[in-house]
Amino acid sequence: MSERAQELAGRFEQANEEFIGVVERLSDAEWAAECPEERRTVAALSRHIAFGYGLESRYLRAIASGRPLPLVTRERLNALNAEHGEQYAHCDKAEVLAMLRREGAAAADFVRGLSDDELARSGDYVEGLPTWTVDTWIERILIGHIGMHLASIRAAVASPTA
């Protein structure tokens, strides 16, 4: 059992729990608020985070096992984000909370199960980002993704129009 994997899984779980707490406290008006810099509602952005857990885990699993991946282009990533932003602009908060819990638990289990050798494997999957080790991908993307978008959500709900 990898101590590093345990530590990363714990940090991810802590970040996810913090995010869940923020989402649980949002009013209906805040849930529907627009995140101007993200061009998505708080609802869509919250679902985006939950959706990302599974997607990121699949890519990281491939890197950890040494399987090469086709790079995701920035254009494809932007198109997917825009499509999801429209599709989930008014999604149900209870469903997103359930998804955050379910997908978050699965992602934490995945991270916790990685060996030190798997954490040290390098690869990339997003065009324009450096080639990182799996543990760096976990820190910067799986965990970092939450904090990056949480800042946008906090700004959106703090604005007088929320």
PDB file of C-alpha atoms in Angstrom, residues 65-159:
ATOM      1  CA  SER A  65      -0.758   1.368 -16.514  1.00  0.00           C
ATOM      2  CA  GLY A  66       1.606   2.647 -19.207  1.00  0.00           C
ATOM      3  CA  ARG A  67      -0.993   2.756 -21.998  1.00  0.00           C
ATOM      4  CA  PRO A  68      -0.511   5.598 -24.479  1.00  0.00           C
ATOM      5  CA  LEU A  69      -3.459   7.924 -24.965  1.00  0.00           C
ATOM      6  CA  PRO A  70      -4.609  10.169 -27.757  1.00  0.00           C
ATOM      7  CA  LEU A  71      -4.266  13.768 -26.614  1.00  0.00           C
ATOM      8  CA  VAL A  72      -7.417  15.710 -25.865  1.00  0.00           C
ATOM      9  CA  THR A  73      -7.195  18.937 -27.837  1.00  0.00           C
ATOM     10  CA  ARG A  74      -8.025  22.307 -26.321  1.00  0.00           C
ATOM     11  CA  GLU A  75     -10.708  22.718 -28.999  1.00  0.00           C
ATOM     12  CA  ARG A  76     -12.380  19.435 -27.988  1.00  0.00           C
ATOM     13  CA  LEU A  77     -12.139  20.300 -24.313  1.00  0.00           C
ATOM     14  CA  ASN A  78     -13.638  23.761 -24.905  1.00  0.00           C
ATOM     15  CA  ALA A  79     -16.428  22.317 -27.059  1.00  0.00           C
ATOM     16  CA  LEU A  80     -17.284  19.670 -24.454  1.00  0.00           C
ATOM     17  CA  ASN A  81     -17.297  22.278 -21.677  1.00  0.00           C
ATOM     18  CA  ALA A  82     -19.553  24.595 -23.703  1.00  0.00           C
ATOM     19  CA  GLU A  83     -21.927  21.750 -24.577  1.00  0.00           C
ATOM     20  CA  HIS A  84     -22.156  20.614 -20.956  1.00  0.00           C
ATOM     21  CA  GLY A  85     -22.540  24.229 -19.828  1.00  0.00           C
ATOM     22  CA  GLU A  86     -25.673  24.582 -21.928  1.00  0.00           C
ATOM     23  CA  GLN A  87     -27.025  21.099 -21.289  1.00  0.00           C
ATOM     24  CA  TYR A  88     -26.667  21.281 -17.501  1.00  0.00           C
ATOM     25  CA  ALA A  89     -27.279  24.989 -16.871  1.00  0.00           C
ATOM     26  CA  HIS A  90     -30.353  24.160 -14.787  1.00  0.00           C
ATOM     27  CA  CYS A  91     -29.505  20.684 -13.502  1.00  0.00           C
ATOM     28  CA  ASP A  92     -30.842  19.394 -10.211  1.00  0.00           C
ATOM     29  CA  LYS A  93     -28.700  20.176  -7.160  1.00  0.00           C
ATOM     30  CA  ALA A  94     -29.590  16.915  -5.360  1.00  0.00           C
ATOM     31  CA  GLU A  95     -28.490  14.910  -8.410  1.00  0.00           C
ATOM     32  CA  VAL A  96     -25.192  16.803  -8.585  1.00  0.00           C
ATOM     33  CA  LEU A  97     -24.576  16.275  -4.874  1.00  0.00           C
ATOM     34  CA  ALA A  98     -25.195  12.540  -5.314  1.00  0.00           C
ATOM     35  CA  MET A  99     -22.845  12.530  -8.304  1.00  0.00           C
ATOM     36  CA  LEU A 100     -20.138  14.383  -6.335  1.00  0.00           C
ATOM     37  CA  ARG A 101     -20.381  11.793  -3.570  1.00  0.00           C
ATOM     38  CA  ARG A 102     -20.507   8.756  -5.889  1.00  0.00           C
ATOM     39  CA  GLU A 103     -17.859   9.862  -8.387  1.00  0.00           C
ATOM     40  CA  GLY A 104     -15.720  11.358  -5.628  1.00  0.00           C
ATOM     41  CA  ALA A 105     -15.692   8.064  -3.699  1.00  0.00           C
ATOM     42  CA  ALA A 106     -14.777   6.144  -6.858  1.00  0.00           C
ATOM     43  CA  ALA A 107     -11.959   8.594  -7.677  1.00  0.00           C
ATOM     44  CA  ALA A 108     -10.599   8.407  -4.115  1.00  0.00           C
ATOM     45  CA  ASP A 109     -10.663   4.598  -4.263  1.00  0.00           C
ATOM     46  CA  PHE A 110      -8.817   4.697  -7.575  1.00  0.00           C
ATOM     47  CA  VAL A 111      -6.121   7.002  -6.184  1.00  0.00           C
ATOM     48  CA  ARG A 112      -5.822   5.010  -2.977  1.00  0.00           C
ATOM     49  CA  GLY A 113      -5.199   1.831  -4.989  1.00  0.00           C
ATOM     50  CA  LEU A 114      -2.234   3.191  -6.950  1.00  0.00           C
ATOM     51  CA  SER A 115       1.249   1.872  -6.258  1.00  0.00           C
ATOM     52  CA  ASP A 116       4.321   4.075  -5.967  1.00  0.00           C
ATOM     53  CA  ASP A 117       5.440   2.814  -9.389  1.00  0.00           C
ATOM     54  CA  GLU A 118       2.095   3.788 -10.936  1.00  0.00           C
ATOM     55  CA  LEU A 119       2.201   7.215  -9.290  1.00  0.00           C
ATOM     56  CA  ALA A 120       5.671   7.766 -10.769  1.00  0.00           C
ATOM     57  CA  ARG A 121       4.667   6.939 -14.372  1.00  0.00           C
ATOM     58  CA  SER A 122       4.580   9.894 -16.732  1.00  0.00           C
ATOM     59  CA  GLY A 123       2.192  10.706 -19.497  1.00  0.00           C
ATOM     60  CA  ASP A 124      -0.049  13.367 -20.902  1.00  0.00           C
ATOM     61  CA  TYR A 125      -3.575  13.599 -22.145  1.00  0.00           C
ATOM     62  CA  VAL A 126      -4.355  17.296 -22.568  1.00  0.00           C
ATOM     63  CA  GLU A 127      -2.740  19.118 -25.460  1.00  0.00           C
ATOM     64  CA  GLY A 128      -0.572  22.002 -24.315  1.00  0.00           C
ATOM     65  CA  LEU A 129       0.011  20.748 -20.780  1.00  0.00           C
ATOM     66  CA  PRO A 130       3.358  19.263 -19.784  1.00  0.00           C
ATOM     67  CA  THR A 131       4.028  15.568 -19.427  1.00  0.00           C
ATOM     68  CA  TRP A 132       3.492  14.912 -15.727  1.00  0.00           C
ATOM     69  CA  THR A 133       3.695  11.958 -13.414  1.00  0.00           C
ATOM     70  CA  VAL A 134       0.413  10.453 -12.269  1.00  0.00           C
ATOM     71  CA  ASP A 135       0.857  11.930  -8.792  1.00  0.00           C
ATOM     72  CA  THR A 136       1.347  15.394 -10.298  1.00  0.00           C
ATOM     73  CA  TRP A 137      -1.769  14.938 -12.471  1.00  0.00           C
ATOM     74  CA  ILE A 138      -3.690  14.019  -9.323  1.00  0.00           C
ATOM     75  CA  GLU A 139      -2.442  17.101  -7.473  1.00  0.00           C
ATOM     76  CA  ARG A 140      -2.851  19.601 -10.293  1.00  0.00           C
ATOM     77  CA  ILE A 141      -5.929  18.304 -12.082  1.00  0.00           C
ATOM     78  CA  LEU A 142      -7.972  15.947  -9.908  1.00  0.00           C
ATOM     79  CA  ILE A 143      -7.489  17.983  -6.720  1.00  0.00           C
ATOM     80  CA  GLY A 144      -6.587  21.317  -8.317  1.00  0.00           C
ATOM     81  CA  HIS A 145      -9.638  21.300 -10.588  1.00  0.00           C
ATOM     82  CA  ILE A 146     -11.902  21.592  -7.550  1.00  0.00           C
ATOM     83  CA  GLY A 147     -10.123  24.628  -6.121  1.00  0.00           C
ATOM     84  CA  MET A 148      -9.899  26.385  -9.457  1.00  0.00           C
ATOM     85  CA  HIS A 149     -13.636  26.189 -10.087  1.00  0.00           C
ATOM     86  CA  LEU A 150     -14.584  26.697  -6.452  1.00  0.00           C
ATOM     87  CA  ALA A 151     -12.995  30.143  -6.625  1.00  0.00           C
ATOM     88  CA  SER A 152     -15.221  30.975  -9.631  1.00  0.00           C
ATOM     89  CA  ILE A 153     -18.319  29.750  -7.835  1.00  0.00           C
ATOM     90  CA  ARG A 154     -17.516  31.738  -4.698  1.00  0.00           C
ATOM     91  CA  ALA A 155     -17.004  34.864  -6.816  1.00  0.00           C
ATOM     92  CA  ALA A 156     -20.286  34.307  -8.647  1.00  0.00           C
ATOM     93  CA  VAL A 157     -22.355  33.877  -5.489  1.00  0.00           C
ATOM     94  CA  ALA A 158     -20.645  36.840  -3.809  1.00  0.00           C
ATOM     95  CA  SER A 159     -21.687  39.167  -6.639  1.00  0.00           C
TER      96      SER A 159
END
